[in-house]
Amino acid sequence: MNQTFSKLNFILWVVLLLMIFSQAEAYDPLDPFGNITIKWDVISWTPDGYVALVTMFNFQMYRHIISPGWTLSWGWPKKEVIWSMVGAQTTEQGDCSKFKGNVPHCCKRVPTVVDLLPGVPYNQQIANCCKGGVVASWGQDPAEAVSAFQVSVGLAGTSNKTMKLPKNFTLLGPGPGYTCGPAEIVPSTVYLTPDHRRKTQALMTWNVTCTYSQQLVSRHSTCCVSLSSFYNETILKKVGINTPRKDNVPLLQCTHHMCPIRVHWHVKVNYKDYWRVKIAVTNFNYRMNYTQWTLVAQHPNLNNVTQVFSFDYKPVVPYESINDTAMFYGMKFYNDLLMEAGPLGNVQTEILLKKDKKTFTLKHGWAFPRKIYFNGDECKLPPPDSYPFLPNSAQKYPVAFSRIAGFMFLLIALV
Ligand SMILES: *[C@@H]1O[C@H](CO)[C@@H](O)[C@H](O)[C@H]1NC(C)=O
Ligand SMILES: *[C@@H]1O[C@H](CO)[C@@H](O)[C@H](O)[C@H]1NC(C)=O
Ligand SMILES: *[C@@H]1O[C@H](CO)[C@@H](O)[C@H](O)[C@H]1NC(C)=O
Ligand SMILES: *[C@@H]1O[C@H](CO)[C@@H](O)[C@H](O)[C@H]1NC(C)=O
Ligand SMILES: *[C@@H]1O[C@H](CO)[C@@H](O)[C@H](O)[C@H]1NC(C)=O
Ligand SMILES: *[C@@H]1O[C@H](CO)[C@@H](O)[C@H](O)[C@H]1NC(C)=O
Ligand SMILES: *[C@@H]1O[C@H](CO)[C@@H](O)[C@H](O)[C@H]1NC(C)=O
Ligand SMILES: CC(=O)N[C@H]1CO[C@H](CO)[C@@H](O)[C@@H]1O
C-alpha cells in the first residue's frame, strides 16, 4: 500500500512536471525575466540627424552569445542613412549612388550590423565593443555581458520631436530564437563623468527588449542527458554508430542520441549525511569548441550544495521561494573551454550535497536531475520509467498503468 502510494506520488510529480513543461513554451521558467535589452542613447543632435550610443545588455542568467556573435538589424522609418559607425559595422553598404562627395557607411532601409573583431585600430573602438559579437551571460560575468557601438544617423529628425524610432528590431545571436519588442522611449540615461563629480544626461533614450524561445530554434535537442548510478550498473546511454561525414571528415562523433553534447549524471556515493554526484559533459562535435559554456541543473537537493569540484557554481533563484536550480561553468583558463570532439572534448565535476533526511531517497529516480540546460538550451532527458532503479525495489510499472494513473491525477489536479 505504502509502495503504491509512493509510486502514485512519483507519477503525480511527473504529470505536474509535464504540465509545467507544456506551459513553458514562451519563456524559460528557470530564468523568467531573462532578456537582452538594447538601449539607444542619443548623445548629440547633428545638422541632419543624431549620434547614438547603442548598448546591448545580456540580462540572461546563463545564456550567452557564442561565436560568431550577434547580428542586429532594424528598419528605418524614414529615409535615414548611417553616416558612420564606431565599434561595429553594417554587413552591406547598399545603394548610396545619390550621394556625392561624402558617402554614407550604409544606405540600406534595413541595415544589418555586426560587432568588429578584437584588435581593430584604437580609433575604431569604443568601450565594450569589438569582441566579435561574443557576449557573456549575466550570471557568469556581468562585466562581459555588455556590447556597445556608436552610430551616426543622417536624414533623420534632429530633435526629440521630429526623429522617429527605428522599427522591427531583429537579433540573431548567433542563430534564431530571439524575438524583439518595439522600441520604447524611456527616461534618459544619466551618466556620471569620469571624475564622478558631475552628472550628464542622454538627450533621449529608448529601449528594445528581446527574449529567447528555444521553440523557435529547432525540434532537435543540442544535448542529451544520460544517467547512471552506483546501485545499478545500467547506463542510460548508447554509443558509437553511424558517424555523419562531410568530405570524408567526421562531423559528429556519433551516437544513437545524435546530440552534439552529452551531459552524464552519475549518482556516485551515498554517505550518511551527504551524497555525491559526478557530472560529465562530453562534446561530440568535431567542428565546435564551446567557449564559456554553461550548465544548469534543476534538482530539489541543489538547495544544499556543500561543495563543487573543478567547476564554478552559482545558485539560480528564479523565484524567491524556489531554490532548486544551480548554474555551473568552467573555471577561467582551466576548463571554461569545452574542446571539439576528441580526448580533450569533455569537462567534469563532482558535487557534494547535504541530505535532507525527509526527502532524500534513491528510489523512483529521485536522485536524477529534473532539468538540464547546456548553454541555455534544454537537454533531452531519458523517459523517467527507464531510469536505473534500485535492485529488489519496486518493479517497473507497466506503461499503460502509469498513463492511466497519470491521466487520473491530471484530472484530479485540474479539478
Ligand atoms: C529585462 O531584464 C532586466 C534584468 O533582469 C529586468 O530588470 C527587466 O525588467 C527585464 N525586462 C523585461 C521587459 O522583462
Ligand atoms: C516593419 O515590418 C512590417 C511587417 O513586416 C513592415 O510592413 C514595415 O514596413 C516594417 N517597417 C520598417 C520601418 O521597416
Ligand atoms: C532601459 O534599459 C536600461 C539598460 O538595460 C535599464 O537600465 C533601464 O531601466 C531600462 N528602462 C526601462 C524603462 O525599461
Ligand atoms: C524633448 O526635449 C524637450 C526639451 O528639449 C524635453 O522637455 C522633453 O522632455 C523631451 N522629450 C523626450 C521624450 O525626451
Ligand atoms: C578548437 O581549438 C583548438 C585549440 O585552440 C584548435 O586547434 C581547433 O582548430 C579548434 N577547432 C575548431 C572547430 O574551431
Ligand atoms: C540556495 O542554495 C544555495 C546552495 O546551498 C545557497 O548557497 C543559497 O544561499 C540559497 N539561496 C537562497 C535564496 O536560499
Ligand atoms: C537497473 O535499472 C534498469 C533500468 O531501469 C532495470 O531494467 C534493471 O533491472 C535494474 N537492475 C537491477 C539489478 O535492478
Ligand atoms: C539538511 C539541510 O541542510 N537542509 C537545508 C537545505 O537548504 C534549505 C534552504 O534552501 C534549508 O532550509 C534546509 O534546512
Coordinates of C-alpha atoms and ligand atoms in Angstrom, one line a residue:
M1 CA 0.0 0.0 0.0
N2 CA 2.7 2.4 1.0
Q3 CA 4.7 1.5 -2.1
T4 CA 1.7 2.0 -4.3
F5 CA 1.2 5.4 -2.7
S6 CA 4.8 6.5 -3.4
K7 CA 4.5 5.2 -7.0
L8 CA 1.5 7.3 -7.5
N9 CA 3.3 10.2 -5.8
F10 CA 6.0 9.8 -8.4
I11 CA 3.6 9.7 -11.2
L12 CA 1.8 12.8 -9.9
W13 CA 5.1 14.5 -9.8
V14 CA 5.9 13.5 -13.5
V15 CA 2.5 14.7 -14.6
L16 CA 2.9 18.1 -12.8
L17 CA 6.3 18.4 -14.5
L18 CA 4.8 17.7 -17.9
M19 CA 2.2 20.4 -17.1
I20 CA 4.8 22.8 -16.2
F21 CA 6.7 21.9 -19.4
S22 CA 3.7 22.5 -21.7
Q23 CA 3.1 25.9 -20.2
A24 CA 6.7 26.9 -20.6
E25 CA 6.7 27.4 -24.3
A26 CA 7.0 31.2 -24.4
Y27 CA 9.7 31.7 -21.8
D28 CA 12.2 29.9 -19.6
P29 CA 10.8 29.1 -16.2
L30 CA 14.3 28.9 -14.7
D31 CA 15.1 32.4 -16.0
P32 CA 11.7 34.0 -16.2
F33 CA 13.0 37.6 -16.5
G34 CA 15.9 36.8 -18.8
N35 CA 16.2 39.2 -21.7
I36 CA 18.5 41.1 -23.9
T37 CA 17.9 44.9 -23.6
I38 CA 19.2 47.1 -26.4
K39 CA 19.4 50.7 -25.3
W40 CA 19.8 53.7 -27.6
D41 CA 21.1 56.9 -26.0
V42 CA 21.1 60.0 -28.3
I43 CA 24.3 61.7 -27.2
S44 CA 24.1 64.6 -29.7
W45 CA 21.9 66.1 -32.4
T46 CA 23.7 66.8 -35.7
P47 CA 22.7 69.1 -38.6
D48 CA 20.8 66.3 -40.3
G49 CA 20.2 63.7 -37.5
Y50 CA 21.8 62.4 -34.4
V51 CA 24.6 60.3 -32.9
A52 CA 23.5 57.4 -30.7
L53 CA 25.4 55.1 -28.3
V54 CA 23.8 51.7 -28.7
T55 CA 24.4 49.3 -25.7
M56 CA 23.2 45.7 -25.6
F57 CA 22.8 44.2 -22.1
N58 CA 22.5 40.4 -21.9
F59 CA 20.4 40.1 -18.8
Q60 CA 20.0 36.3 -19.3
M61 CA 21.4 34.3 -16.3
Y62 CA 23.1 31.5 -18.3
R63 CA 22.5 32.0 -22.0
H64 CA 25.4 33.7 -23.6
I65 CA 26.0 34.7 -27.2
I66 CA 28.7 32.5 -28.7
S67 CA 31.0 32.9 -31.7
P68 CA 30.3 34.0 -34.4
G69 CA 28.4 36.6 -32.3
W70 CA 25.3 38.7 -32.6
T71 CA 23.8 40.2 -35.7
L72 CA 21.3 43.1 -35.2
S73 CA 19.1 44.7 -37.8
W74 CA 16.2 47.2 -37.8
G75 CA 14.1 49.1 -40.3
W76 CA 14.4 52.8 -40.7
P77 CA 11.0 54.6 -40.6
K78 CA 12.0 57.5 -42.9
K79 CA 14.9 57.9 -45.3
E80 CA 17.6 57.6 -42.7
V81 CA 21.2 56.7 -43.6
I82 CA 24.1 55.7 -41.4
W83 CA 27.0 58.2 -41.9
S84 CA 29.4 56.3 -39.8
M85 CA 29.8 53.7 -37.1
V86 CA 32.3 53.2 -34.3
G87 CA 32.8 49.7 -32.8
A88 CA 30.6 47.9 -35.3
Q89 CA 29.8 47.8 -39.0
T90 CA 27.0 47.0 -41.3
T91 CA 27.4 43.9 -43.4
E92 CA 26.4 45.8 -46.6
Q93 CA 26.6 49.4 -47.7
G94 CA 23.6 49.3 -50.1
D95 CA 22.8 51.8 -52.8
C96 CA 24.3 55.2 -51.9
S97 CA 24.5 56.4 -55.5
K98 CA 22.5 59.5 -54.9
F99 CA 25.3 60.8 -52.6
K100 CA 28.1 63.0 -53.9
G101 CA 31.3 63.7 -52.0
N102 CA 30.6 62.3 -48.6
V103 CA 29.3 58.8 -49.0
P104 CA 27.4 57.2 -46.0
H105 CA 28.6 54.0 -44.4
C106 CA 25.2 52.4 -45.2
C107 CA 22.1 53.4 -47.1
K108 CA 20.0 50.2 -46.7
R109 CA 16.4 50.5 -45.4
V110 CA 17.1 47.6 -43.2
P111 CA 20.8 47.7 -42.1
T112 CA 22.4 44.6 -40.6
V113 CA 25.0 45.3 -38.0
V114 CA 27.7 43.1 -36.6
D115 CA 30.4 43.7 -34.0
L116 CA 34.0 44.3 -35.0
L117 CA 36.6 41.7 -34.3
P118 CA 39.1 42.1 -31.4
G119 CA 42.3 44.0 -32.4
V120 CA 40.8 46.7 -34.7
P121 CA 42.7 50.1 -34.6
Y122 CA 42.1 52.0 -31.4
N123 CA 40.3 54.9 -33.2
Q124 CA 37.6 52.5 -34.4
Q125 CA 36.8 51.2 -30.9
I126 CA 34.6 52.3 -28.1
A127 CA 34.1 50.8 -24.6
N128 CA 32.6 47.3 -24.7
C129 CA 32.9 46.9 -28.5
C130 CA 34.9 44.7 -30.7
K131 CA 34.5 41.3 -29.2
G132 CA 33.4 39.6 -32.3
G133 CA 29.8 39.8 -31.1
V134 CA 30.5 37.4 -28.2
V135 CA 28.6 38.4 -25.1
A136 CA 28.8 36.5 -21.7
S137 CA 25.7 35.8 -19.7
W138 CA 24.8 38.0 -16.7
G139 CA 25.1 35.1 -14.3
Q140 CA 28.6 34.2 -15.5
D141 CA 30.2 37.6 -15.9
P142 CA 28.1 40.8 -15.8
A143 CA 31.1 42.9 -16.9
E144 CA 31.4 40.9 -20.1
A145 CA 27.6 40.7 -20.6
V146 CA 27.6 44.1 -22.4
S147 CA 28.3 45.0 -26.0
A148 CA 28.2 48.5 -27.5
F149 CA 28.7 50.6 -30.6
Q150 CA 28.1 54.1 -31.8
V151 CA 26.1 55.1 -34.8
S152 CA 25.8 58.5 -36.6
V153 CA 22.4 58.7 -38.3
G154 CA 21.6 61.2 -41.1
L155 CA 18.5 62.3 -42.9
A156 CA 16.7 61.8 -39.6
G157 CA 14.8 64.1 -37.3
T158 CA 17.1 66.5 -35.5
S159 CA 15.2 66.8 -32.2
N160 CA 13.2 64.5 -30.0
K161 CA 10.0 65.9 -31.7
T162 CA 11.0 65.1 -35.2
M163 CA 13.0 61.9 -35.0
K164 CA 11.3 58.6 -35.5
L165 CA 12.3 55.4 -33.6
P166 CA 13.8 52.6 -35.6
K167 CA 11.3 49.7 -36.0
N168 CA 11.3 45.9 -36.4
F169 CA 14.4 45.0 -34.4
T170 CA 15.8 41.6 -35.1
L171 CA 18.5 39.9 -33.1
L172 CA 20.3 36.8 -34.2
G173 CA 22.6 35.5 -31.5
P174 CA 24.2 33.8 -33.5
G175 CA 21.2 31.6 -34.5
P176 CA 17.5 32.3 -34.4
G177 CA 15.4 32.2 -31.2
Y178 CA 15.1 35.9 -30.2
T179 CA 12.0 38.0 -30.6
C180 CA 12.3 41.7 -30.0
G181 CA 9.6 44.1 -28.9
P182 CA 9.1 47.6 -30.2
A183 CA 11.4 50.4 -29.2
E184 CA 10.0 52.5 -26.3
I185 CA 11.1 55.9 -25.1
V186 CA 12.3 55.6 -21.5
P187 CA 13.8 58.2 -19.1
S188 CA 17.1 59.5 -20.4
T189 CA 20.2 57.7 -19.2
V190 CA 22.1 59.7 -16.6
Y191 CA 25.9 59.3 -16.8
L192 CA 28.5 60.1 -14.2
T193 CA 31.5 62.0 -15.6
P194 CA 34.8 60.1 -15.2
D195 CA 35.8 62.1 -12.1
H196 CA 32.4 61.2 -10.6
R197 CA 31.8 64.9 -9.8
R198 CA 29.1 65.8 -12.4
K199 CA 26.1 64.0 -14.0
T200 CA 25.3 64.3 -17.6
Q201 CA 22.3 63.0 -19.4
A202 CA 21.5 61.5 -22.8
L203 CA 19.3 63.8 -24.9
M204 CA 16.9 61.0 -25.5
T205 CA 16.8 57.2 -24.7
W206 CA 14.8 54.3 -26.0
N207 CA 14.9 50.6 -25.1
V208 CA 14.2 47.5 -27.1
T209 CA 13.8 44.2 -25.2
C210 CA 14.4 40.8 -26.9
T211 CA 13.6 37.4 -25.4
Y212 CA 14.7 34.0 -26.3
S213 CA 12.5 31.0 -27.0
Q214 CA 14.0 27.6 -27.7
Q215 CA 10.9 26.5 -29.5
L216 CA 11.8 28.9 -32.3
V217 CA 15.1 27.3 -32.8
S218 CA 14.6 23.6 -33.6
R219 CA 12.9 20.5 -32.5
H220 CA 16.2 18.7 -32.2
S221 CA 18.0 18.8 -28.9
T222 CA 21.5 20.1 -29.0
C223 CA 22.2 18.0 -26.0
C224 CA 21.0 14.8 -24.3
V225 CA 21.3 13.6 -20.7
S226 CA 22.5 10.1 -19.8
L227 CA 22.2 8.7 -16.3
S228 CA 23.9 6.1 -14.2
S229 CA 24.3 5.2 -10.5
F230 CA 26.5 3.1 -8.2
Y231 CA 23.5 1.0 -7.3
N232 CA 22.6 -0.2 -10.7
E233 CA 25.1 -1.0 -13.5
T234 CA 22.7 0.1 -16.2
I235 CA 24.0 3.2 -18.0
L236 CA 21.3 5.0 -19.9
K237 CA 23.4 5.8 -22.9
K238 CA 24.0 4.2 -26.2
V239 CA 27.3 4.6 -28.1
G240 CA 29.1 4.5 -31.3
I241 CA 27.2 4.1 -34.6
N242 CA 27.0 5.8 -38.0
T243 CA 29.1 8.9 -37.9
P244 CA 28.0 11.6 -40.3
R245 CA 30.7 12.8 -42.6
K246 CA 31.4 15.6 -44.9
D247 CA 34.3 15.3 -47.5
N248 CA 35.1 12.1 -45.7
V249 CA 35.7 14.0 -42.5
P250 CA 33.6 13.1 -39.5
L251 CA 31.3 15.9 -38.3
L252 CA 29.8 14.4 -35.2
Q253 CA 31.3 11.5 -33.2
C254 CA 28.0 9.8 -33.5
T255 CA 25.8 8.0 -31.1
H256 CA 22.1 6.9 -31.1
H257 CA 21.1 10.2 -29.5
M258 CA 22.5 12.3 -32.4
C259 CA 23.2 15.0 -29.9
P260 CA 26.4 17.1 -30.2
I261 CA 26.5 17.4 -26.4
R262 CA 26.0 14.7 -23.8
V263 CA 25.6 15.5 -20.1
H264 CA 26.1 12.5 -17.9
W265 CA 24.8 12.5 -14.3
H266 CA 26.2 9.7 -12.2
V267 CA 25.0 9.1 -8.6
K268 CA 28.3 8.2 -7.2
V269 CA 28.3 7.7 -3.5
N270 CA 25.7 7.6 -0.7
Y271 CA 27.2 8.7 2.6
K272 CA 25.4 9.0 5.8
D273 CA 24.7 12.8 5.7
Y274 CA 25.8 13.6 2.2
W275 CA 25.6 12.2 -1.3
R276 CA 27.9 12.7 -4.3
V277 CA 27.1 13.3 -7.9
K278 CA 29.5 13.3 -10.8
I279 CA 28.6 15.3 -13.9
A280 CA 30.5 15.0 -17.1
V281 CA 29.9 17.0 -20.3
T282 CA 31.1 15.5 -23.5
N283 CA 31.4 17.3 -26.8
F284 CA 30.7 15.0 -29.8
N285 CA 31.0 17.8 -32.3
Y286 CA 34.2 17.9 -34.3
R287 CA 33.5 21.4 -35.6
M288 CA 32.9 23.3 -32.4
N289 CA 34.8 24.5 -29.4
Y290 CA 32.4 25.8 -26.8
T291 CA 33.9 28.8 -25.1
Q292 CA 32.4 30.0 -21.8
W293 CA 30.0 27.1 -21.7
T294 CA 27.3 27.0 -19.0
L295 CA 25.4 24.1 -17.5
V296 CA 22.2 24.5 -15.5
A297 CA 20.7 21.7 -13.4
Q298 CA 17.4 21.5 -11.5
H299 CA 17.1 19.1 -8.7
P300 CA 15.4 19.5 -5.3
N301 CA 18.6 18.9 -3.4
L302 CA 20.6 21.6 -5.2
N303 CA 19.5 23.9 -2.4
N304 CA 22.0 22.2 -0.2
V305 CA 25.1 22.1 -2.3
T306 CA 28.1 21.7 0.0
Q307 CA 31.0 21.5 -2.3
V308 CA 31.6 21.7 -6.1
F309 CA 34.9 20.5 -7.5
S310 CA 36.5 21.8 -10.7
F311 CA 33.6 24.0 -11.8
D312 CA 32.4 27.4 -10.8
Y313 CA 29.0 27.3 -9.2
K314 CA 26.2 29.8 -8.5
P315 CA 22.6 29.1 -7.3
V316 CA 19.9 30.3 -9.7
V317 CA 16.9 31.6 -7.8
P318 CA 14.2 32.4 -10.4
Y319 CA 11.6 33.0 -7.7
E320 CA 12.3 33.7 -4.0
S321 CA 10.5 30.5 -2.9
I322 CA 12.3 28.2 -5.3
N323 CA 16.0 27.3 -4.8
D324 CA 16.5 24.0 -6.6
T325 CA 18.5 25.2 -9.6
A326 CA 22.2 25.6 -9.9
M327 CA 24.4 27.0 -12.6
F328 CA 27.8 25.6 -13.3
Y329 CA 30.5 26.9 -15.6
G330 CA 34.2 26.4 -16.3
M331 CA 36.9 27.9 -14.3
K332 CA 38.7 30.7 -16.2
F333 CA 41.8 29.4 -18.1
Y334 CA 41.2 25.9 -16.7
N335 CA 38.1 24.3 -18.2
D336 CA 36.0 27.2 -19.5
L337 CA 36.7 25.9 -23.0
L338 CA 34.9 22.7 -24.0
M339 CA 37.1 21.4 -26.8
E340 CA 35.9 19.8 -30.0
A341 CA 35.2 16.1 -30.0
G342 CA 38.3 14.1 -29.1
P343 CA 40.3 13.3 -26.0
L344 CA 40.0 16.8 -24.7
G345 CA 36.4 17.2 -25.5
N346 CA 35.0 16.8 -22.1
V347 CA 34.8 18.5 -18.7
Q348 CA 33.7 17.1 -15.4
T349 CA 32.8 17.9 -11.8
E350 CA 31.8 16.2 -8.7
I351 CA 29.3 17.8 -6.3
L352 CA 28.6 17.1 -2.7
L353 CA 25.1 17.6 -1.5
K354 CA 23.8 17.6 2.1
K355 CA 20.9 15.3 2.5
D356 CA 17.6 16.5 3.7
K357 CA 16.6 13.3 5.5
K358 CA 12.9 13.8 4.9
T359 CA 13.2 13.9 1.1
F360 CA 16.3 12.1 0.2
T361 CA 15.8 8.7 -1.5
L362 CA 17.4 6.6 -4.1
K363 CA 14.1 5.3 -5.2
H364 CA 12.0 6.3 -8.2
G365 CA 14.8 8.2 -9.9
W366 CA 14.6 10.9 -7.2
A367 CA 18.4 11.3 -7.3
F368 CA 18.4 12.2 -11.0
P369 CA 18.0 15.8 -12.3
R370 CA 14.6 17.3 -13.3
K371 CA 16.1 19.5 -15.9
I372 CA 19.4 20.1 -17.5
Y373 CA 20.4 23.0 -19.8
F374 CA 23.6 23.3 -21.8
N375 CA 24.4 26.9 -22.9
G376 CA 20.8 27.9 -22.1
D377 CA 19.2 25.2 -24.2
E378 CA 17.2 22.5 -22.5
C379 CA 18.6 19.0 -22.9
K380 CA 16.6 15.9 -23.6
L381 CA 16.2 13.6 -20.6
P382 CA 15.6 9.9 -20.9
P383 CA 12.0 8.8 -20.2
P384 CA 11.5 8.6 -16.4
D385 CA 10.3 5.0 -16.4
S386 CA 13.7 3.9 -17.8
Y387 CA 15.9 5.4 -15.1
P388 CA 18.3 3.0 -13.4
F389 CA 16.4 1.7 -10.3
L390 CA 17.4 0.1 -7.1
P391 CA 17.8 -3.7 -7.2
N392 CA 14.9 -5.5 -5.4
S393 CA 12.8 -2.4 -5.2
A394 CA 9.5 -2.0 -7.0
Q395 CA 9.3 -3.4 -10.4
K396 CA 8.8 -1.3 -13.4
Y397 CA 5.2 -0.3 -13.6
P398 CA 3.6 -1.0 -16.9
V399 CA 3.5 2.0 -19.2
A400 CA -0.3 1.6 -19.6
F401 CA -0.8 1.7 -15.9
S402 CA 1.2 4.9 -15.5
R403 CA -0.6 6.5 -18.4
I404 CA -4.0 5.9 -16.9
A405 CA -2.9 6.8 -13.4
G406 CA -1.2 9.9 -14.8
F407 CA -4.3 10.9 -16.6
M408 CA -6.4 10.4 -13.5
F409 CA -4.1 12.5 -11.5
L410 CA -4.1 15.2 -14.1
L411 CA -7.9 15.3 -13.9
I412 CA -7.7 15.4 -10.1
A413 CA -5.1 18.2 -10.2
L414 CA -7.3 20.2 -12.6
V415 CA -10.5 19.9 -10.6
Ligands
LIG1 C1 15.0 42.5 -18.6 O1 15.9 42.1 -17.5 C2 16.1 43.1 -16.5 C3 17.2 42.5 -15.6 O2 16.8 41.2 -15.1 C4 14.8 43.4 -15.8 O3 15.0 44.4 -14.8 C5 13.8 43.9 -16.8 O4 12.6 44.0 -16.2 C6 13.6 42.9 -17.9 N1 12.8 43.5 -18.9 C7 11.7 42.8 -19.4 C8 10.9 43.6 -20.4 O5 11.4 41.7 -19.0
LIG2 C1 8.3 46.5 -40.2 O1 7.8 45.3 -40.6 C2 6.5 45.4 -41.2 C3 6.0 44.0 -41.4 O2 6.9 43.2 -42.0 C4 6.6 46.2 -42.5 O3 5.3 46.3 -43.0 C5 7.1 47.6 -42.2 O4 7.3 48.3 -43.4 C6 8.4 47.4 -41.4 N1 8.9 48.8 -41.0 C7 10.1 49.3 -41.2 C8 10.3 50.6 -40.8 O5 11.0 48.6 -41.8
LIG3 C1 16.2 50.6 -20.3 O1 17.4 49.8 -20.3 C2 18.3 50.2 -19.4 C3 19.5 49.3 -19.6 O2 19.1 48.0 -19.5 C4 17.8 50.0 -18.0 O3 18.7 50.4 -17.0 C5 16.5 50.8 -17.9 O4 15.9 50.6 -16.6 C6 15.5 50.4 -19.0 N1 14.4 51.3 -18.9 C7 13.2 50.8 -18.9 C8 12.1 51.8 -18.7 O5 12.9 49.6 -19.1
LIG4 C1 12.3 66.5 -25.7 O1 13.1 67.6 -25.4 C2 12.4 68.6 -24.6 C3 13.3 69.8 -24.4 O2 14.4 69.8 -25.3 C4 12.1 68.0 -23.2 O3 11.4 68.9 -22.4 C5 11.3 66.7 -23.4 O4 11.1 66.1 -22.2 C6 12.0 65.8 -24.4 N1 11.1 64.7 -24.6 C7 11.5 63.4 -24.6 C8 10.6 62.4 -24.9 O5 12.7 63.1 -24.4
LIG5 C1 39.4 24.3 -31.3 O1 40.5 24.8 -30.6 C2 41.7 24.1 -30.9 C3 42.8 24.6 -30.0 O2 42.7 26.0 -29.9 C4 42.0 24.3 -32.4 O3 43.2 23.6 -32.7 C5 40.9 23.8 -33.2 O4 41.1 24.1 -34.6 C6 39.6 24.4 -32.8 N1 38.5 23.8 -33.5 C7 37.5 24.5 -34.1 C8 36.5 23.7 -34.8 O5 37.5 25.7 -34.1
LIG6 C1 20.2 28.5 -2.4 O1 21.0 27.3 -2.2 C2 22.4 27.6 -2.2 C3 23.1 26.3 -2.1 O2 23.1 25.7 -0.9 C4 22.8 28.6 -1.1 O3 24.1 28.9 -1.2 C5 22.0 29.9 -1.3 O4 22.2 30.7 -0.2 C6 20.5 29.5 -1.3 N1 19.7 30.8 -1.7 C7 18.5 31.1 -1.1 C8 17.9 32.3 -1.6 O5 18.0 30.3 -0.3
LIG7 C1 18.7 -1.3 -13.2 O1 17.8 -0.4 -13.9 C2 17.3 -0.8 -15.1 C3 16.5 0.3 -15.8 O2 15.5 0.8 -15.0 C4 16.4 -2.1 -14.9 O3 16.0 -2.6 -16.1 C5 17.3 -3.2 -14.2 O4 16.6 -4.3 -13.9 C6 17.9 -2.6 -13.0 N1 18.9 -3.6 -12.4 C7 18.8 -4.1 -11.3 C8 19.9 -5.1 -10.9 O5 17.8 -3.9 -10.5
LIG8 C1 19.6 19.4 5.5 C2 19.7 20.8 5.2 O1 20.7 21.4 5.5 N1 18.6 21.4 4.7 C3 18.6 22.8 4.3 C4 18.6 22.9 2.8 O2 18.5 24.3 2.4 C5 17.3 24.9 2.9 C6 17.3 26.3 2.3 O3 17.5 26.3 0.9 C7 17.3 24.9 4.4 O4 16.1 25.4 4.8 C8 17.4 23.4 4.9 O5 17.5 23.4 6.3

